[in-house]
PDB file of C-alpha atoms and ligand atoms in Angstrom:
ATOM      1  CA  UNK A   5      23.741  34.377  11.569  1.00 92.00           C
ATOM      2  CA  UNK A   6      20.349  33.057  12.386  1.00 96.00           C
ATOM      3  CA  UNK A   7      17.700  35.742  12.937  1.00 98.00           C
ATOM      4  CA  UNK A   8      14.585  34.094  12.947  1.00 98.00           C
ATOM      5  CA  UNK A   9      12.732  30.743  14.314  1.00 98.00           C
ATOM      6  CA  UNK A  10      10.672  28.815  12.517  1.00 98.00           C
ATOM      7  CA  UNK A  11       8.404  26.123  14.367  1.00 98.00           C
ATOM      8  CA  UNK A  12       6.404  22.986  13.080  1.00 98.00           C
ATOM      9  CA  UNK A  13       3.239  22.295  15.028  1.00 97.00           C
ATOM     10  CA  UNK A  14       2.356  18.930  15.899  1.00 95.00           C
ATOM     11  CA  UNK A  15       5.560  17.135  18.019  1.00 94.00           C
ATOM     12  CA  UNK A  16       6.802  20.233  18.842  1.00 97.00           C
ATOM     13  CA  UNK A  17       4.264  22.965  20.266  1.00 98.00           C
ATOM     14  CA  UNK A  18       2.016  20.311  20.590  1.00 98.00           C
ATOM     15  CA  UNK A  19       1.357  16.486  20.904  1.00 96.00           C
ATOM     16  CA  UNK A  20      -1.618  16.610  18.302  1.00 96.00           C
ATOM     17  CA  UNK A  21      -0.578  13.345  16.730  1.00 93.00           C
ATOM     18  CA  UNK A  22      -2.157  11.185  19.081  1.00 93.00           C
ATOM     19  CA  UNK A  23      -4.953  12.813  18.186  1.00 97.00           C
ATOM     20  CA  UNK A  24      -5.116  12.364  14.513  1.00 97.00           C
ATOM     21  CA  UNK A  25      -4.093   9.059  14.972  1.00 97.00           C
ATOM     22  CA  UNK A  26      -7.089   8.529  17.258  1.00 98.00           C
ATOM     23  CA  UNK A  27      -9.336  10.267  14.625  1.00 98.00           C
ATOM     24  CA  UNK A  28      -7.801   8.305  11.183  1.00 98.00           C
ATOM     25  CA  UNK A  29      -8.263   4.797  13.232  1.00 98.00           C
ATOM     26  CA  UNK A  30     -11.874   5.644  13.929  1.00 98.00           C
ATOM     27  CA  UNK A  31     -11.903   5.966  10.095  1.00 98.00           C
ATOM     28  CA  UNK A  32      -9.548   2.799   9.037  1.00 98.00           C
ATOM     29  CA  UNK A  33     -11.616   0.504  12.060  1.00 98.00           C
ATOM     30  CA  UNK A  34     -14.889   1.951  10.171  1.00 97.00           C
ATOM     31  CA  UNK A  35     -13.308   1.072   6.558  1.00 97.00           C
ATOM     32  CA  UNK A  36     -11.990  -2.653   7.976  1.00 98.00           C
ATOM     33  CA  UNK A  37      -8.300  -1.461   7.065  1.00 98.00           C
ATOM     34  CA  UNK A  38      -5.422  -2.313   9.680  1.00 97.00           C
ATOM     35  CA  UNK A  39      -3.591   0.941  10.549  1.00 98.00           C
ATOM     36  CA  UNK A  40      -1.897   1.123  14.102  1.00 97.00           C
ATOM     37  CA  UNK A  41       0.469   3.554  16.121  1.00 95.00           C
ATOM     38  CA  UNK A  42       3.718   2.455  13.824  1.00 94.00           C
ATOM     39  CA  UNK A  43       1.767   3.061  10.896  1.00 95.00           C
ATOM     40  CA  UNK A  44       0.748   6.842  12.146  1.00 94.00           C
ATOM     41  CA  UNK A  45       4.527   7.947  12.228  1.00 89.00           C
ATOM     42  CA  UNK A  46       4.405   7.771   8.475  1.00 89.00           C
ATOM     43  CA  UNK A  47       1.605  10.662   8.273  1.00 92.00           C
ATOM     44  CA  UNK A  48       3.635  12.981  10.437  1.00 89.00           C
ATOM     45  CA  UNK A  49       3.823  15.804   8.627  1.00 86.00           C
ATOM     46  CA  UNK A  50       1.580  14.729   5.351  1.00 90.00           C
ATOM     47  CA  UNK A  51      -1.176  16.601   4.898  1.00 92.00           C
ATOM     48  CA  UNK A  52      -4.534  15.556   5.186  1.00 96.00           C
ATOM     49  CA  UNK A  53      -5.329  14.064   1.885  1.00 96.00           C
ATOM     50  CA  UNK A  54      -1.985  12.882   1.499  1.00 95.00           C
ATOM     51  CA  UNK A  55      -2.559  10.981   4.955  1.00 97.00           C
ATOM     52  CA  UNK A  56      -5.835   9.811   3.066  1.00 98.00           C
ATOM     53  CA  UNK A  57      -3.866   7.783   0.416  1.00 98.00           C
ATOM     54  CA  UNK A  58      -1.151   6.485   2.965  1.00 97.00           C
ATOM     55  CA  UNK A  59      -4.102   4.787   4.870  1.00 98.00           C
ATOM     56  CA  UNK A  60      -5.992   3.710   1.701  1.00 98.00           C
ATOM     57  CA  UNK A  61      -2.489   2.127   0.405  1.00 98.00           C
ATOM     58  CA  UNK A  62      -2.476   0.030   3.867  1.00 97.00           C
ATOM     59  CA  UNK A  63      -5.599  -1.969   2.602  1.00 97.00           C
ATOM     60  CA  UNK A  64      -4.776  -2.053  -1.185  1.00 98.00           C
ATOM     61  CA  UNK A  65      -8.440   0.444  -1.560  1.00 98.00           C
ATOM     62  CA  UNK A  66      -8.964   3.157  -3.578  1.00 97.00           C
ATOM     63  CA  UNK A  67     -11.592   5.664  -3.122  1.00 98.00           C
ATOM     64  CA  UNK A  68     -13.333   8.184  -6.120  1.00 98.00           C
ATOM     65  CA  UNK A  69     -12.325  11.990  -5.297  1.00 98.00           C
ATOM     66  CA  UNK A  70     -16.162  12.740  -3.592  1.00 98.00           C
ATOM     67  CA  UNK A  71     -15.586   9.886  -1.242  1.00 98.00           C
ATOM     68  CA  UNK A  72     -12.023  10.754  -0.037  1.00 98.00           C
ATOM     69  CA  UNK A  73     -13.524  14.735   0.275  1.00 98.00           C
ATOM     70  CA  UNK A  74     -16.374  12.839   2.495  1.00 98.00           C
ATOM     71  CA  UNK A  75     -13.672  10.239   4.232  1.00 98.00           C
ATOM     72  CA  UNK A  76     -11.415  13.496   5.022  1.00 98.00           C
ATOM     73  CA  UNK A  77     -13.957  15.786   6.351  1.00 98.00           C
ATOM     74  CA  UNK A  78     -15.495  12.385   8.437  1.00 98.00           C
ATOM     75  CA  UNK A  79     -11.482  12.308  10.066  1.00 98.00           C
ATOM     76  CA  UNK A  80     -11.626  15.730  10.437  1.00 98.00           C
ATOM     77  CA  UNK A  81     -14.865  16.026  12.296  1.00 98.00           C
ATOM     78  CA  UNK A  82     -13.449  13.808  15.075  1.00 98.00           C
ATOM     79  CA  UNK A  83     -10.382  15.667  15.372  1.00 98.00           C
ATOM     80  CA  UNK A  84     -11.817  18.599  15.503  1.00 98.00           C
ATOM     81  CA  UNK A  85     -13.655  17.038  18.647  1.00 98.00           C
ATOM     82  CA  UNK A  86     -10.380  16.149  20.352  1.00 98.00           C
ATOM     83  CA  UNK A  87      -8.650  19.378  19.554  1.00 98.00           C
ATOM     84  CA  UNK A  88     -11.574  21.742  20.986  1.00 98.00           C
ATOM     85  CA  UNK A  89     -10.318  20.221  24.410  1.00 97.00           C
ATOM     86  CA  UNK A  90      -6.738  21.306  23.986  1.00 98.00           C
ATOM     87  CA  UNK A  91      -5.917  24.176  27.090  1.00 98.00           C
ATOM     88  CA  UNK A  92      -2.166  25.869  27.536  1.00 98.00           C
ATOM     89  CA  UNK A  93      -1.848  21.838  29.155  1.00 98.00           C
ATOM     90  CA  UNK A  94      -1.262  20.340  26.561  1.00 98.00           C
ATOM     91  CA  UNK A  95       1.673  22.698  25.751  1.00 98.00           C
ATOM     92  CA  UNK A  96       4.773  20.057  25.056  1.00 97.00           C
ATOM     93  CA  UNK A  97       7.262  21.139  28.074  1.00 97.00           C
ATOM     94  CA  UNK A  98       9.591  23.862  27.891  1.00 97.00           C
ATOM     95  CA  UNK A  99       7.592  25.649  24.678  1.00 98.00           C
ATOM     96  CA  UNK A 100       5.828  28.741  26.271  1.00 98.00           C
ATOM     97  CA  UNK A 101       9.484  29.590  27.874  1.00 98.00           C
ATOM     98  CA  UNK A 102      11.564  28.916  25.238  1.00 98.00           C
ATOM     99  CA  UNK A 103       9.497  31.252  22.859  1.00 98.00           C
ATOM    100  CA  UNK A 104       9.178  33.817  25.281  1.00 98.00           C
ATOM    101  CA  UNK A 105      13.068  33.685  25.522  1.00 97.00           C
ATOM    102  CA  UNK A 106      13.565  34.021  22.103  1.00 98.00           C
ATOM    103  CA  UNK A 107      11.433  36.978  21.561  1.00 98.00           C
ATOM    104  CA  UNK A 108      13.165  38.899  24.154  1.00 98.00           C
ATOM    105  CA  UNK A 109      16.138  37.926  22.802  1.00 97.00           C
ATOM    106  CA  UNK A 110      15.333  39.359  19.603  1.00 98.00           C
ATOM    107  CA  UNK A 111      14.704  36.877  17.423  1.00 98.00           C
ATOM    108  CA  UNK A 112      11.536  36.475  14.644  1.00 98.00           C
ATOM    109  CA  UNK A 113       9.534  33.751  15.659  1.00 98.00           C
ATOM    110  CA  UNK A 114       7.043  31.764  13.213  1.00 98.00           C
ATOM    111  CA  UNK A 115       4.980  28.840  12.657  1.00 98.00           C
ATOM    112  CA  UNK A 116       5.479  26.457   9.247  1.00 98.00           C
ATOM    113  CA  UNK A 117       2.839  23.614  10.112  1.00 97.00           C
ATOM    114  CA  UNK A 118       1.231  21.562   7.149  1.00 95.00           C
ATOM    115  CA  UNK A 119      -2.051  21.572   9.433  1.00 96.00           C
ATOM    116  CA  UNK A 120      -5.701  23.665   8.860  1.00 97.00           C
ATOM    117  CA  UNK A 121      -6.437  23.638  11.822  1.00 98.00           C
ATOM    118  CA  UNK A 122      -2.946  24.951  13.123  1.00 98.00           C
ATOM    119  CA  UNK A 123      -4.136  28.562  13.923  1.00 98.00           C
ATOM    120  CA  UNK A 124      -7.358  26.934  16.033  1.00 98.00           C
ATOM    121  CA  UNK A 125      -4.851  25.039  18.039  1.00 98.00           C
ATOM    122  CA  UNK A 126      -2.404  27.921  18.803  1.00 98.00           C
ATOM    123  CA  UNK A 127      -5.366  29.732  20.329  1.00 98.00           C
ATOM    124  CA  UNK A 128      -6.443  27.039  22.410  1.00 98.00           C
ATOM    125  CA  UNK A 129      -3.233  26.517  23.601  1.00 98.00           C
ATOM    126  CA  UNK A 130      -3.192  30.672  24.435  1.00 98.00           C
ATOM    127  CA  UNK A 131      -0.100  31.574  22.238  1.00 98.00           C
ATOM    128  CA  UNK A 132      -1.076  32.375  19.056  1.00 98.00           C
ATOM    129  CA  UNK A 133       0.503  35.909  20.361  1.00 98.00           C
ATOM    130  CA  UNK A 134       4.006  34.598  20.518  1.00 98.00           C
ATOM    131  CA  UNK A 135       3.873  34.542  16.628  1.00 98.00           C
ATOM    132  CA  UNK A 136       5.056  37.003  14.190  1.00 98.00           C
ATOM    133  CA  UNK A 137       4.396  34.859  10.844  1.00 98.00           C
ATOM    134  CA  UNK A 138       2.089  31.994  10.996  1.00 98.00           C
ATOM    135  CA  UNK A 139       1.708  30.154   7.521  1.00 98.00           C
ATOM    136  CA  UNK A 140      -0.026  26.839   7.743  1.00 97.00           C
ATOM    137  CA  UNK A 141      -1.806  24.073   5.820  1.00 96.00           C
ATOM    138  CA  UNK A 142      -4.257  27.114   4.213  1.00 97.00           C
ATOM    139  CA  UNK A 143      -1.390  29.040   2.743  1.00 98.00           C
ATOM    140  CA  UNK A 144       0.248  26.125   0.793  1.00 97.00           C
ATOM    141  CA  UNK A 145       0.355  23.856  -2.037  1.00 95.00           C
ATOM    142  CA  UNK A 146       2.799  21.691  -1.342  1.00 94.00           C
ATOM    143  CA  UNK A 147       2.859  19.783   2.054  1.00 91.00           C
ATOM    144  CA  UNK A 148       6.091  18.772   3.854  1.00 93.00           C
ATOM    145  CA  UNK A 149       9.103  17.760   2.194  1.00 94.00           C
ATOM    146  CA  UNK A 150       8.304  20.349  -0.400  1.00 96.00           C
ATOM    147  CA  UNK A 151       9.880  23.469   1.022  1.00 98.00           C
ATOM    148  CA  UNK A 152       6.845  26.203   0.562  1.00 98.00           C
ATOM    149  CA  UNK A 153       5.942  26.293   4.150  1.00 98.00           C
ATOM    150  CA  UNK A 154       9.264  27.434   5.149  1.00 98.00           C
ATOM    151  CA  UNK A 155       9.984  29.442   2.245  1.00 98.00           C
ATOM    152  CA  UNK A 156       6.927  31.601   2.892  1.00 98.00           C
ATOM    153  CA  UNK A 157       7.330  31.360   6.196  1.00 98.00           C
ATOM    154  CA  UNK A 158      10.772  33.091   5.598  1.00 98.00           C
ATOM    155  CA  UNK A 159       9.321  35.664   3.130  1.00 98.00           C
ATOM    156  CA  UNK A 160       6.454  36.745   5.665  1.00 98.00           C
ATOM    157  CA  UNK A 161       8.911  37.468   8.253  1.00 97.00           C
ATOM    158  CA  UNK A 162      11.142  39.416   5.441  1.00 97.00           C
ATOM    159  CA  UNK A 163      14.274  36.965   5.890  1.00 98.00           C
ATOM    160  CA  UNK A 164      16.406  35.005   3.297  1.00 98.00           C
ATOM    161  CA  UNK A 165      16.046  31.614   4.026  1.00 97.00           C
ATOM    162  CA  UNK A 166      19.666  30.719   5.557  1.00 96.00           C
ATOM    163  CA  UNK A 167      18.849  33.673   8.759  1.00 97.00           C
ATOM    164  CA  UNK A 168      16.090  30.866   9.708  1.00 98.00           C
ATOM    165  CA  UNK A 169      16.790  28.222  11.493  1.00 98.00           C
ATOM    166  CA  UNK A 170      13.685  25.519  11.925  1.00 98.00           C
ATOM    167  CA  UNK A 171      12.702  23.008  14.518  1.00 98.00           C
ATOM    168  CA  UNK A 172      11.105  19.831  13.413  1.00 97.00           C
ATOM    169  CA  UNK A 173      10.262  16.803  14.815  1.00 95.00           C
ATOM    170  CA  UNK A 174       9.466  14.879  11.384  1.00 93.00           C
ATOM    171  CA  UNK A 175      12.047  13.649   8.619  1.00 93.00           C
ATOM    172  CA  UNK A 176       9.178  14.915   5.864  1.00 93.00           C
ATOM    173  CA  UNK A 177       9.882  18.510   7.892  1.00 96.00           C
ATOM    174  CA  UNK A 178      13.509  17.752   8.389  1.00 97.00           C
ATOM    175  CA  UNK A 179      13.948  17.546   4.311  1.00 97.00           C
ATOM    176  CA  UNK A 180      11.516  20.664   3.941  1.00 97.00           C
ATOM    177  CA  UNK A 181      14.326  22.841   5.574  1.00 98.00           C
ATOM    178  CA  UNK A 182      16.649  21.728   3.971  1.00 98.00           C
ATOM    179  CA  UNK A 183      15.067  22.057   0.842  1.00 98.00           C
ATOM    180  CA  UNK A 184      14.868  25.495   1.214  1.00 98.00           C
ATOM    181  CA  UNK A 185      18.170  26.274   2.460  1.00 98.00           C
ATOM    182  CA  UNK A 186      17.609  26.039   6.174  1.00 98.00           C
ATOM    183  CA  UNK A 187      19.312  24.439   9.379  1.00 98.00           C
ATOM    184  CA  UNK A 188      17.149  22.080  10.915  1.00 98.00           C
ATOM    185  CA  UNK A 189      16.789  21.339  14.605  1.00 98.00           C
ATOM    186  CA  UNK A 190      15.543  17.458  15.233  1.00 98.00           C
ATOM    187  CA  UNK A 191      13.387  17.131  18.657  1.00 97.00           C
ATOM    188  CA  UNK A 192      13.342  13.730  19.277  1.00 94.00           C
ATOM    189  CA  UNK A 193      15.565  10.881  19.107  1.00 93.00           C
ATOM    190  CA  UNK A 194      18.972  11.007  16.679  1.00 94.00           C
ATOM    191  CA  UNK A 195      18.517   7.885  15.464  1.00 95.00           C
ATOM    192  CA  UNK A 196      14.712   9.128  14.220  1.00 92.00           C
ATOM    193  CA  UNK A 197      15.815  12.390  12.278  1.00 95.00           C
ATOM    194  CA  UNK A 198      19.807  11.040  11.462  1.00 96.00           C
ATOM    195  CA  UNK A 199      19.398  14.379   8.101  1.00 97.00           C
ATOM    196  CA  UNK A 200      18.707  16.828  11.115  1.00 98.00           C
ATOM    197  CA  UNK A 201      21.832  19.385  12.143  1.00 97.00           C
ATOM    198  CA  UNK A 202      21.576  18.069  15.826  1.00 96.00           C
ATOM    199  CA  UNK A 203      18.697  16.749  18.023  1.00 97.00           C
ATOM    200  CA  UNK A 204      17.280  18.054  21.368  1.00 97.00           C
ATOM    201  CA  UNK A 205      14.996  15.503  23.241  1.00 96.00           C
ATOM    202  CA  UNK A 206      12.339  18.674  23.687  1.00 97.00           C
ATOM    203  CA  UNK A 207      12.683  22.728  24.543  1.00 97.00           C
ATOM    204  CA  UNK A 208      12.905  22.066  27.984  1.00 97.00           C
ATOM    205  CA  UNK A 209      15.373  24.243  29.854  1.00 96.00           C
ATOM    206  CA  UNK A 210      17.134  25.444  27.093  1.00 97.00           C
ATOM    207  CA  UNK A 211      17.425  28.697  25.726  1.00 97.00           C
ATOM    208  CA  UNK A 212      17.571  30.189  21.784  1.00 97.00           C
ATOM    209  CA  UNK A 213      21.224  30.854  22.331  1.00 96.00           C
ATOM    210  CA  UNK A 214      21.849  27.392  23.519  1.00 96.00           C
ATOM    211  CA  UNK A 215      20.455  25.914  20.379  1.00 97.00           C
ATOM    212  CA  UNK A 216      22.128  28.299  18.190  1.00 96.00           C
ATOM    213  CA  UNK A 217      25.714  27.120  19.795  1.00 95.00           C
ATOM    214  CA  UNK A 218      25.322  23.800  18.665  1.00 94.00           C
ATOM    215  CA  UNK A 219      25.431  24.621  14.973  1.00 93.00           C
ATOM    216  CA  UNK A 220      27.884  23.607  13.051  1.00 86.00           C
ATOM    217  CA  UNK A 221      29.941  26.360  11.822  1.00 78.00           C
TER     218      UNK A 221
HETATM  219  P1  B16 B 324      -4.793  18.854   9.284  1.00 86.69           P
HETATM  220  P2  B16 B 324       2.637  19.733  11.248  1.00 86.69           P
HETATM  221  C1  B16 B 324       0.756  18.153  10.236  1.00 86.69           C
HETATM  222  O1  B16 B 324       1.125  19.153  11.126  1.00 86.69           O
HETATM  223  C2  B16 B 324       0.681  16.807  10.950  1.00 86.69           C
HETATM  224  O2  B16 B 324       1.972  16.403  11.369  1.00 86.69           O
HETATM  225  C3  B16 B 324       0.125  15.766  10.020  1.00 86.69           C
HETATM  226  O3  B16 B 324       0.026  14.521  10.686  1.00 86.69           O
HETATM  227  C4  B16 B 324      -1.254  16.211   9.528  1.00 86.69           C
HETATM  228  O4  B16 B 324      -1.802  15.264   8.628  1.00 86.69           O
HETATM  229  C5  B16 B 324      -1.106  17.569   8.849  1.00 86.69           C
HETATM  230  O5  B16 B 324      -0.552  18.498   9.759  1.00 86.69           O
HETATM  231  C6  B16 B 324      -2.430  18.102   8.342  1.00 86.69           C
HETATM  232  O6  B16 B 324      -3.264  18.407   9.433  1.00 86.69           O
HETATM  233  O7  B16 B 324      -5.596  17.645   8.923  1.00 86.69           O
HETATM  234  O8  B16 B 324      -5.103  19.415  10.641  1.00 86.69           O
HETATM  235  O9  B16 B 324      -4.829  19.915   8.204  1.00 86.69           O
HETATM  236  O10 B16 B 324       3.483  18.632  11.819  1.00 86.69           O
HETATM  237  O11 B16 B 324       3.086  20.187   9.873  1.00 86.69           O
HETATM  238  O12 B16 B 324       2.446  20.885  12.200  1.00 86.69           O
HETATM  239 MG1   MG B 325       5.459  17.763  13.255  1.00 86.69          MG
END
């Protein structure tokens, strides 16, 4: 049976996405490539450098490895600027509740997110303390659909993989679970994340145990 919770970051604690997609079309405008809010669901997930190339694909350029290191800090610089605004607001609905509930109800709860700056924005949003394992972009090699972030996630928090079940909003995170042996949980639409288990349109009034009954046996 499942024992512990592992949680993505952006799209499911958190509605960062708009903001890197703010911050990478400040960088595409300045570069002269197209790049608009269809094209930003395709980074969801990627890490930084990885979201580089995706971008740079988009106007057939190519960059040497000093200017991609300058293009990447440049995007991260802005974000960085939205994110220092974040407040326990900007909590999606339903997330402070839901992990509160599954503490008390026993459960391990920790954070797989491909992101640096994931442990910044858990302590702007005030719950960094709701976390018994937090292994983000810093602590990996391998970005989403590789399965390292969940695997160590697992390890830190002393479980085998199949006790953890994971909640994603990305198909990149989707096939990370289940890459590493896990259940996934889709939030968002079904017809977005058709690999996950089941899908939930957010946390919102729902409790560990009401997730966990949906399952398939
Ligand atoms: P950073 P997640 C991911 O976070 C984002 O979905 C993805 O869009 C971003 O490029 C990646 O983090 C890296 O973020 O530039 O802050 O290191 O969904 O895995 O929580
Ligand atoms: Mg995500």
């Amino acid at each position: 049976s499942v024992t512990g919770l592992l949680f993505d970051l952006d799209g499911v604690i958190c509605d960062t996405a708009r903001y890197h997609f703010l911050a990478w079309k400040q960088l595409a405008d300045r570069l002269d490539i197209p790049f608009t809010l269809e094209d930003n669901d395709r980074l969801k997930g990627v890490s930084r450098t990885d979201s580089l190339d995706i971008i740079l694909s988009l106007g057939s350029r190519t960059m040497t490895q000093e200017e991609k290191e300058r293009a990447c800090k440049e995007k991260n610089d802005i974000y960085l600027d939205y994110i220092n605004r974040l407040t326990a607001d900007d909590l999606l609905p339903g997330v402070r509740g839901f992990l509160e509930n599954a503490r008390q109800s026993g459960y391990l709860v920790g954070l797989g997110s491909t992101s640096k700056n994931a442990r910044f924005i858990l302590d702007r949003l005030g719950i960094t303390g709701l976390f018994d394992v937090i292994v983000d972009g810093n602590d990996i090699t391998n970005a989403k659909p590789d399965p390292e972030v969940f695997l160590k996630g697992a390890q830190a928090a002393d479980l085998s993989p199949f006790r953890c079940l994971v909640f994603e909003d990305a198909v990149a995170g989707i096939q990370a679970a289940h890459a590493a042996g896990m259940p996934a949980v889709g939030i968002g639409l079904p017809s977005h994340l058709p690999e996950a288990e089941f899908t939930i349109p957010s946390l919102s009034g729902l409790t560990v145990e009401d997730v966990i009954r949906q399952l398939p046996q």
